[in-house]
Amino acid sequence: MQKLNAKQATELALEVGRILLQSGSATNRVEKMMLKVCAGFGYPNTESFVTPTGIFISLNDTEGDISTSIKRIENRRIDLGKITRVSRLVNCLEEQDCPEGRTNMDARKFREELNQIDVEKTWPTWLLSLCGGATSGFFCLLFGGAWMEFAIAVFIGIVVSYGMKFLSRLSINNFLLNALAAALIVFIAKLLDLYIPYVRLDNIIIGGIMLLVPGLSITNAIRDTMSGDLVSGTARGMEALFITVGVVAGSGSMLKIWALWGF
């Protein structure tokens, strides 16, 4: 395997860590993948420390010099496809884990494939929104909704998915983003209730809100805590808590506003 200088190896490891962390990966996985990158390019004596918002890496070369770098992570979103592809790419640095036809992974090829993964969109927005609508609809059915309520929940899920995609481009924090999304769910449900009689709003609203439940954050918080990453586990747990508070605040405020209007 080609050996890079310390700066190049650190930059590659940080780029791998950035993509994984921004895509919603657990911090334990990010640390392991970064260490694999450094070891694969000739630096087995490397230490990494990852939090949900930052990456720290310290690399020791054969002459005893230490290269330390820090990278701040600001924007994060869930993209399990990127996590899988980056993990497979890093595993190709170890020949026994590399599928046939992808052996002899040099630094140039590794960087090219990594950049390609970073810029590619895994799924189009319309498909993600459609899946969001289906998720809302089937959760509505799961909680006892009828087919008319299912159709309304699907519509709300699609609108909210598009709305969250648009609002996320404005760099709005997660608390406000989820509060606005929850308020939008209640607003559309109450508005449609004025024109479509005999529907149960609770099933529709619950189906829509299930889109906003921070399931991955809760899972990663538990996973990080159980693996000994107490700082990351606590941070992700608090993130999930604040998202939940945002959902409750947004939906509760909109319900109160409609109640004040007499509906």
mmCIF file of C-alpha atoms in Angstrom:
data_model
loop_
_atom_site.group_PDB
_atom_site.id
_atom_site.type_symbol
_atom_site.label_atom_id
_atom_site.label_comp_id
_atom_site.label_asym_id
_atom_site.label_seq_id
_atom_site.Cartn_x
_atom_site.Cartn_y
_atom_site.Cartn_z
ATOM 1 C CA MET A 1 0.000 0.000 0.000
ATOM 2 C CA GLN A 2 1.274 3.470 -0.934
ATOM 3 C CA LYS A 3 2.490 5.538 2.014
ATOM 4 C CA LEU A 4 1.504 9.198 2.137
ATOM 5 C CA ASN A 5 3.056 12.026 4.084
ATOM 6 C CA ALA A 6 1.450 12.843 7.416
ATOM 7 C CA LYS A 7 -0.505 15.848 6.117
ATOM 8 C CA GLN A 8 -2.069 13.927 3.219
ATOM 9 C CA ALA A 9 -3.036 10.969 5.410
ATOM 10 C CA THR A 10 -4.588 13.313 7.979
ATOM 11 C CA GLU A 11 -6.586 15.153 5.320
ATOM 12 C CA LEU A 12 -7.969 11.898 3.903
ATOM 13 C CA ALA A 13 -8.908 10.622 7.360
ATOM 14 C CA LEU A 14 -10.631 13.914 8.224
ATOM 15 C CA GLU A 15 -12.570 13.836 4.957
ATOM 16 C CA VAL A 16 -13.769 10.300 5.666
ATOM 17 C CA GLY A 17 -14.777 11.322 9.181
ATOM 18 C CA ARG A 18 -16.579 14.427 7.951
ATOM 19 C CA ILE A 19 -18.717 12.543 5.419
ATOM 20 C CA LEU A 20 -19.604 9.820 7.914
ATOM 21 C CA LEU A 21 -20.458 12.224 10.734
ATOM 22 C CA GLN A 22 -22.481 14.545 8.496
ATOM 23 C CA SER A 23 -24.438 11.512 7.267
ATOM 24 C CA GLY A 24 -25.514 10.501 10.781
ATOM 25 C CA SER A 25 -22.976 7.787 11.601
ATOM 26 C CA ALA A 26 -22.254 6.756 15.184
ATOM 27 C CA THR A 27 -19.050 8.292 16.544
ATOM 28 C CA ASN A 28 -17.564 4.877 17.278
ATOM 29 C CA ARG A 29 -17.779 3.937 13.590
ATOM 30 C CA VAL A 30 -16.279 7.276 12.543
ATOM 31 C CA GLU A 31 -13.266 6.759 14.800
ATOM 32 C CA LYS A 32 -12.688 3.222 13.534
ATOM 33 C CA MET A 33 -12.913 4.241 9.876
ATOM 34 C CA MET A 34 -10.464 7.115 10.382
ATOM 35 C CA LEU A 35 -7.967 4.823 12.098
ATOM 36 C CA LYS A 36 -8.313 2.335 9.231
ATOM 37 C CA VAL A 37 -7.524 5.059 6.698
ATOM 38 C CA CYS A 38 -4.381 6.136 8.542
ATOM 39 C CA ALA A 39 -3.232 2.549 9.060
ATOM 40 C CA GLY A 40 -3.902 1.746 5.401
ATOM 41 C CA PHE A 41 -1.608 4.544 4.252
ATOM 42 C CA GLY A 42 1.244 3.721 6.612
ATOM 43 C CA TYR A 43 0.384 5.310 9.974
ATOM 44 C CA PRO A 44 -0.811 2.645 12.424
ATOM 45 C CA ASN A 45 -0.002 4.774 15.502
ATOM 46 C CA THR A 46 -2.929 7.164 15.271
ATOM 47 C CA GLU A 47 -5.449 8.416 17.805
ATOM 48 C CA SER A 48 -8.856 9.884 16.976
ATOM 49 C CA PHE A 49 -11.573 11.442 19.096
ATOM 50 C CA VAL A 50 -14.977 12.266 17.630
ATOM 51 C CA THR A 51 -17.967 14.149 19.012
ATOM 52 C CA PRO A 52 -21.227 14.895 17.150
ATOM 53 C CA THR A 53 -19.886 18.334 16.173
ATOM 54 C CA GLY A 54 -16.129 17.870 15.911
ATOM 55 C CA ILE A 55 -13.308 15.560 14.810
ATOM 56 C CA PHE A 56 -9.870 15.392 16.431
ATOM 57 C CA ILE A 57 -7.028 13.284 15.051
ATOM 58 C CA SER A 58 -3.391 12.904 16.113
ATOM 59 C CA LEU A 59 -0.994 11.033 13.829
ATOM 60 C CA ASN A 60 2.487 9.778 14.790
ATOM 61 C CA ASP A 61 5.014 9.164 12.021
ATOM 62 C CA THR A 62 8.083 6.912 12.102
ATOM 63 C CA GLU A 63 10.352 9.796 13.135
ATOM 64 C CA GLY A 64 8.306 10.563 16.231
ATOM 65 C CA ASP A 65 6.728 13.748 14.888
ATOM 66 C CA ILE A 66 3.076 14.325 15.751
ATOM 67 C CA SER A 67 0.539 15.827 13.345
ATOM 68 C CA THR A 68 -2.728 16.954 14.936
ATOM 69 C CA SER A 69 -5.794 18.290 13.124
ATOM 70 C CA ILE A 70 -9.297 19.386 14.121
ATOM 71 C CA LYS A 71 -12.405 19.695 11.953
ATOM 72 C CA ARG A 72 -15.663 21.351 12.947
ATOM 73 C CA ILE A 73 -18.907 19.692 11.780
ATOM 74 C CA GLU A 74 -21.881 22.041 11.465
ATOM 75 C CA ASN A 75 -24.451 20.529 9.109
ATOM 76 C CA ARG A 76 -25.706 16.977 9.627
ATOM 77 C CA ARG A 77 -28.401 14.919 7.935
ATOM 78 C CA ILE A 78 -29.324 11.248 7.742
ATOM 79 C CA ASP A 79 -27.858 9.449 4.713
ATOM 80 C CA LEU A 80 -27.314 5.770 5.442
ATOM 81 C CA GLY A 81 -26.361 5.176 1.807
ATOM 82 C CA LYS A 82 -23.270 7.370 2.112
ATOM 83 C CA ILE A 83 -22.301 5.698 5.383
ATOM 84 C CA THR A 84 -22.431 2.285 3.708
ATOM 85 C CA ARG A 85 -20.471 3.368 0.634
ATOM 86 C CA VAL A 86 -17.741 5.148 2.600
ATOM 87 C CA SER A 87 -17.384 2.166 4.942
ATOM 88 C CA ARG A 88 -16.992 -0.188 1.975
ATOM 89 C CA LEU A 89 -14.414 2.117 0.416
ATOM 90 C CA VAL A 90 -12.356 2.280 3.608
ATOM 91 C CA ASN A 91 -12.538 -1.498 4.020
ATOM 92 C CA CYS A 92 -10.949 -1.815 0.572
ATOM 93 C CA LEU A 93 -7.715 -0.544 2.120
ATOM 94 C CA GLU A 94 -7.507 -3.984 3.720
ATOM 95 C CA GLU A 95 -7.152 -6.499 0.906
ATOM 96 C CA GLN A 96 -9.045 -9.269 2.694
ATOM 97 C CA ASP A 97 -12.101 -6.979 3.014
ATOM 98 C CA CYS A 98 -11.998 -5.718 -0.572
ATOM 99 C CA PRO A 99 -14.285 -7.274 -3.192
ATOM 100 C CA GLU A 100 -12.699 -8.756 -6.285
ATOM 101 C CA GLY A 101 -11.828 -6.144 -8.889
ATOM 102 C CA ARG A 102 -11.172 -3.324 -6.401
ATOM 103 C CA THR A 103 -7.809 -4.351 -5.007
ATOM 104 C CA ASN A 104 -4.649 -2.188 -5.088
ATOM 105 C CA MET A 105 -6.456 0.918 -3.832
ATOM 106 C CA ASP A 106 -3.968 3.800 -4.071
ATOM 107 C CA ALA A 107 -4.367 7.296 -2.609
ATOM 108 C CA ARG A 108 -5.447 8.940 -5.870
ATOM 109 C CA LYS A 109 -8.145 6.361 -6.574
ATOM 110 C CA PHE A 110 -9.287 6.470 -2.945
ATOM 111 C CA ARG A 111 -9.633 10.260 -3.032
ATOM 112 C CA GLU A 112 -11.506 10.205 -6.350
ATOM 113 C CA GLU A 113 -14.041 7.645 -5.131
ATOM 114 C CA LEU A 114 -14.441 9.500 -1.838
ATOM 115 C CA ASN A 115 -15.154 12.787 -3.650
ATOM 116 C CA GLN A 116 -17.640 11.021 -5.903
ATOM 117 C CA ILE A 117 -19.506 9.638 -2.891
ATOM 118 C CA ASP A 118 -19.527 13.080 -1.278
ATOM 119 C CA VAL A 119 -21.059 14.961 -4.217
ATOM 120 C CA GLU A 120 -23.534 12.329 -5.403
ATOM 121 C CA LYS A 121 -27.148 12.501 -4.279
ATOM 122 C CA THR A 122 -28.257 9.130 -2.985
ATOM 123 C CA TRP A 123 -31.970 9.629 -3.650
ATOM 124 C CA PRO A 124 -33.949 12.387 -5.431
ATOM 125 C CA THR A 125 -36.028 14.783 -3.349
ATOM 126 C CA TRP A 126 -39.342 13.705 -4.887
ATOM 127 C CA LEU A 127 -38.728 10.078 -3.946
ATOM 128 C CA LEU A 128 -37.744 10.971 -0.375
ATOM 129 C CA SER A 129 -40.885 13.094 -0.062
ATOM 130 C CA LEU A 130 -43.032 10.288 -1.441
ATOM 131 C CA CYS A 131 -41.516 7.872 1.072
ATOM 132 C CA GLY A 132 -42.173 10.421 3.813
ATOM 133 C CA GLY A 133 -45.805 10.536 2.768
ATOM 134 C CA ALA A 134 -46.056 6.739 2.755
ATOM 135 C CA THR A 135 -44.485 6.626 6.217
ATOM 136 C CA SER A 136 -47.036 9.082 7.599
ATOM 137 C CA GLY A 137 -49.903 7.248 5.943
ATOM 138 C CA PHE A 138 -49.008 3.797 7.182
ATOM 139 C CA PHE A 139 -48.346 5.025 10.712
ATOM 140 C CA CYS A 140 -51.811 6.583 10.573
ATOM 141 C CA LEU A 141 -53.242 3.170 9.664
ATOM 142 C CA LEU A 142 -51.144 1.534 12.370
ATOM 143 C CA PHE A 143 -52.750 3.767 14.994
ATOM 144 C CA GLY A 144 -56.248 2.883 13.811
ATOM 145 C CA GLY A 145 -56.891 5.385 11.040
ATOM 146 C CA ALA A 146 -59.316 4.828 8.159
ATOM 147 C CA TRP A 147 -58.417 5.027 4.476
ATOM 148 C CA MET A 148 -59.533 8.654 4.172
ATOM 149 C CA GLU A 149 -57.286 9.545 7.093
ATOM 150 C CA PHE A 150 -54.515 7.527 5.418
ATOM 151 C CA ALA A 151 -54.818 9.653 2.266
ATOM 152 C CA ILE A 152 -54.711 12.886 4.265
ATOM 153 C CA ALA A 153 -51.674 11.690 6.233
ATOM 154 C CA VAL A 154 -49.877 10.798 2.980
ATOM 155 C CA PHE A 155 -50.541 14.291 1.622
ATOM 156 C CA ILE A 156 -49.321 15.913 4.839
ATOM 157 C CA GLY A 157 -46.202 13.723 4.883
ATOM 158 C CA ILE A 158 -45.274 14.747 1.332
ATOM 159 C CA VAL A 159 -45.812 18.457 2.032
ATOM 160 C CA VAL A 160 -43.851 18.344 5.299
ATOM 161 C CA SER A 161 -40.973 16.419 3.695
ATOM 162 C CA TYR A 162 -40.682 19.044 0.954
ATOM 163 C CA GLY A 163 -40.996 21.816 3.527
ATOM 164 C CA MET A 164 -38.233 20.416 5.730
ATOM 165 C CA LYS A 165 -35.984 20.009 2.681
ATOM 166 C CA PHE A 166 -36.509 23.686 1.826
ATOM 167 C CA LEU A 167 -36.073 24.946 5.392
ATOM 168 C CA SER A 168 -32.898 22.886 5.910
ATOM 169 C CA ARG A 169 -31.232 24.946 3.166
ATOM 170 C CA LEU A 170 -31.733 28.066 5.315
ATOM 171 C CA SER A 171 -29.411 26.680 8.032
ATOM 172 C CA ILE A 172 -32.202 26.611 10.627
ATOM 173 C CA ASN A 173 -31.311 24.745 13.820
ATOM 174 C CA ASN A 174 -32.959 21.392 14.518
ATOM 175 C CA PHE A 175 -35.168 22.683 17.330
ATOM 176 C CA LEU A 176 -36.804 25.390 15.227
ATOM 177 C CA LEU A 177 -36.914 23.180 12.112
ATOM 178 C CA ASN A 178 -38.843 20.419 13.867
ATOM 179 C CA ALA A 179 -41.075 22.901 15.696
ATOM 180 C CA LEU A 180 -42.066 24.506 12.386
ATOM 181 C CA ALA A 181 -42.608 21.093 10.769
ATOM 182 C CA ALA A 182 -44.833 19.938 13.645
ATOM 183 C CA ALA A 183 -46.807 23.193 13.497
ATOM 184 C CA LEU A 184 -47.266 22.714 9.737
ATOM 185 C CA ILE A 185 -48.587 19.179 10.281
ATOM 186 C CA VAL A 186 -51.225 20.386 12.746
ATOM 187 C CA PHE A 187 -52.127 23.403 10.595
ATOM 188 C CA ILE A 188 -52.762 21.325 7.446
ATOM 189 C CA ALA A 189 -54.659 18.652 9.399
ATOM 190 C CA LYS A 190 -56.944 21.212 11.062
ATOM 191 C CA LEU A 191 -57.429 23.071 7.783
ATOM 192 C CA LEU A 192 -58.479 19.917 5.917
ATOM 193 C CA ASP A 193 -60.757 18.986 8.807
ATOM 194 C CA LEU A 194 -62.870 22.054 7.988
ATOM 195 C CA TYR A 195 -63.669 20.665 4.537
ATOM 196 C CA ILE A 196 -63.504 16.894 5.081
ATOM 197 C CA PRO A 197 -65.899 15.808 7.864
ATOM 198 C CA TYR A 198 -65.812 12.682 10.002
ATOM 199 C CA VAL A 199 -62.037 12.211 10.171
ATOM 200 C CA ARG A 200 -60.027 11.594 13.339
ATOM 201 C CA LEU A 201 -57.378 14.256 13.594
ATOM 202 C CA ASP A 202 -55.383 12.440 16.258
ATOM 203 C CA ASN A 203 -54.470 9.584 13.882
ATOM 204 C CA ILE A 204 -53.529 12.006 11.109
ATOM 205 C CA ILE A 205 -51.399 14.210 13.351
ATOM 206 C CA ILE A 206 -49.644 11.252 14.973
ATOM 207 C CA GLY A 207 -48.880 9.784 11.548
ATOM 208 C CA GLY A 208 -47.286 13.049 10.446
ATOM 209 C CA ILE A 209 -45.340 13.579 13.652
ATOM 210 C CA MET A 210 -43.782 10.109 13.370
ATOM 211 C CA LEU A 211 -41.691 11.584 10.543
ATOM 212 C CA LEU A 212 -40.053 13.892 13.074
ATOM 213 C CA VAL A 213 -39.229 11.333 15.771
ATOM 214 C CA PRO A 214 -35.405 11.363 16.203
ATOM 215 C CA GLY A 215 -35.042 7.585 16.074
ATOM 216 C CA LEU A 216 -31.493 7.532 14.690
ATOM 217 C CA SER A 217 -30.279 10.085 17.251
ATOM 218 C CA ILE A 218 -31.727 8.000 20.083
ATOM 219 C CA THR A 219 -30.202 4.805 18.674
ATOM 220 C CA ASN A 220 -26.774 6.410 18.230
ATOM 221 C CA ALA A 221 -26.958 7.920 21.727
ATOM 222 C CA ILE A 222 -27.551 4.475 23.228
ATOM 223 C CA ARG A 223 -24.897 2.885 21.026
ATOM 224 C CA ASP A 224 -22.260 5.527 21.839
ATOM 225 C CA THR A 225 -22.977 5.315 25.563
ATOM 226 C CA MET A 226 -22.778 1.520 25.602
ATOM 227 C CA SER A 227 -19.471 1.600 23.690
ATOM 228 C CA GLY A 228 -17.962 3.972 26.273
ATOM 229 C CA ASP A 229 -18.237 7.248 24.324
ATOM 230 C CA LEU A 230 -20.007 9.058 27.152
ATOM 231 C CA VAL A 231 -19.550 12.583 25.775
ATOM 232 C CA SER A 232 -21.008 11.684 22.379
ATOM 233 C CA GLY A 233 -23.766 9.576 23.914
ATOM 234 C CA THR A 234 -24.850 12.396 26.214
ATOM 235 C CA ALA A 235 -24.674 14.968 23.407
ATOM 236 C CA ARG A 236 -26.793 12.864 21.056
ATOM 237 C CA GLY A 237 -29.261 12.127 23.841
ATOM 238 C CA MET A 238 -29.679 15.843 24.542
ATOM 239 C CA GLU A 239 -30.054 16.487 20.813
ATOM 240 C CA ALA A 240 -32.868 13.928 20.621
ATOM 241 C CA LEU A 241 -34.489 15.481 23.702
ATOM 242 C CA PHE A 242 -34.448 18.990 22.240
ATOM 243 C CA ILE A 243 -35.849 17.740 18.917
ATOM 244 C CA THR A 244 -38.678 16.081 20.841
ATOM 245 C CA VAL A 245 -39.324 19.284 22.794
ATOM 246 C CA GLY A 246 -39.401 21.193 19.504
ATOM 247 C CA VAL A 247 -41.997 18.808 18.057
ATOM 248 C CA VAL A 248 -44.150 19.117 21.178
ATOM 249 C CA ALA A 249 -43.815 22.908 21.246
ATOM 250 C CA GLY A 250 -44.672 23.311 17.565
ATOM 251 C CA SER A 251 -47.687 21.011 17.537
ATOM 252 C CA GLY A 252 -48.977 22.229 20.905
ATOM 253 C CA SER A 253 -48.679 25.893 19.913
ATOM 254 C CA MET A 254 -50.576 25.363 16.663
ATOM 255 C CA LEU A 255 -53.337 23.417 18.436
ATOM 256 C CA LYS A 256 -53.634 26.265 20.939
ATOM 257 C CA ILE A 257 -53.849 28.845 18.150
ATOM 258 C CA TRP A 258 -56.671 26.921 16.467
ATOM 259 C CA ALA A 259 -58.436 26.616 19.822
ATOM 260 C CA LEU A 260 -58.234 30.395 20.283
ATOM 261 C CA TRP A 261 -59.793 30.801 16.854
ATOM 262 C CA GLY A 262 -62.676 28.631 17.999
ATOM 263 C CA PHE A 263 -61.919 25.500 15.969
#
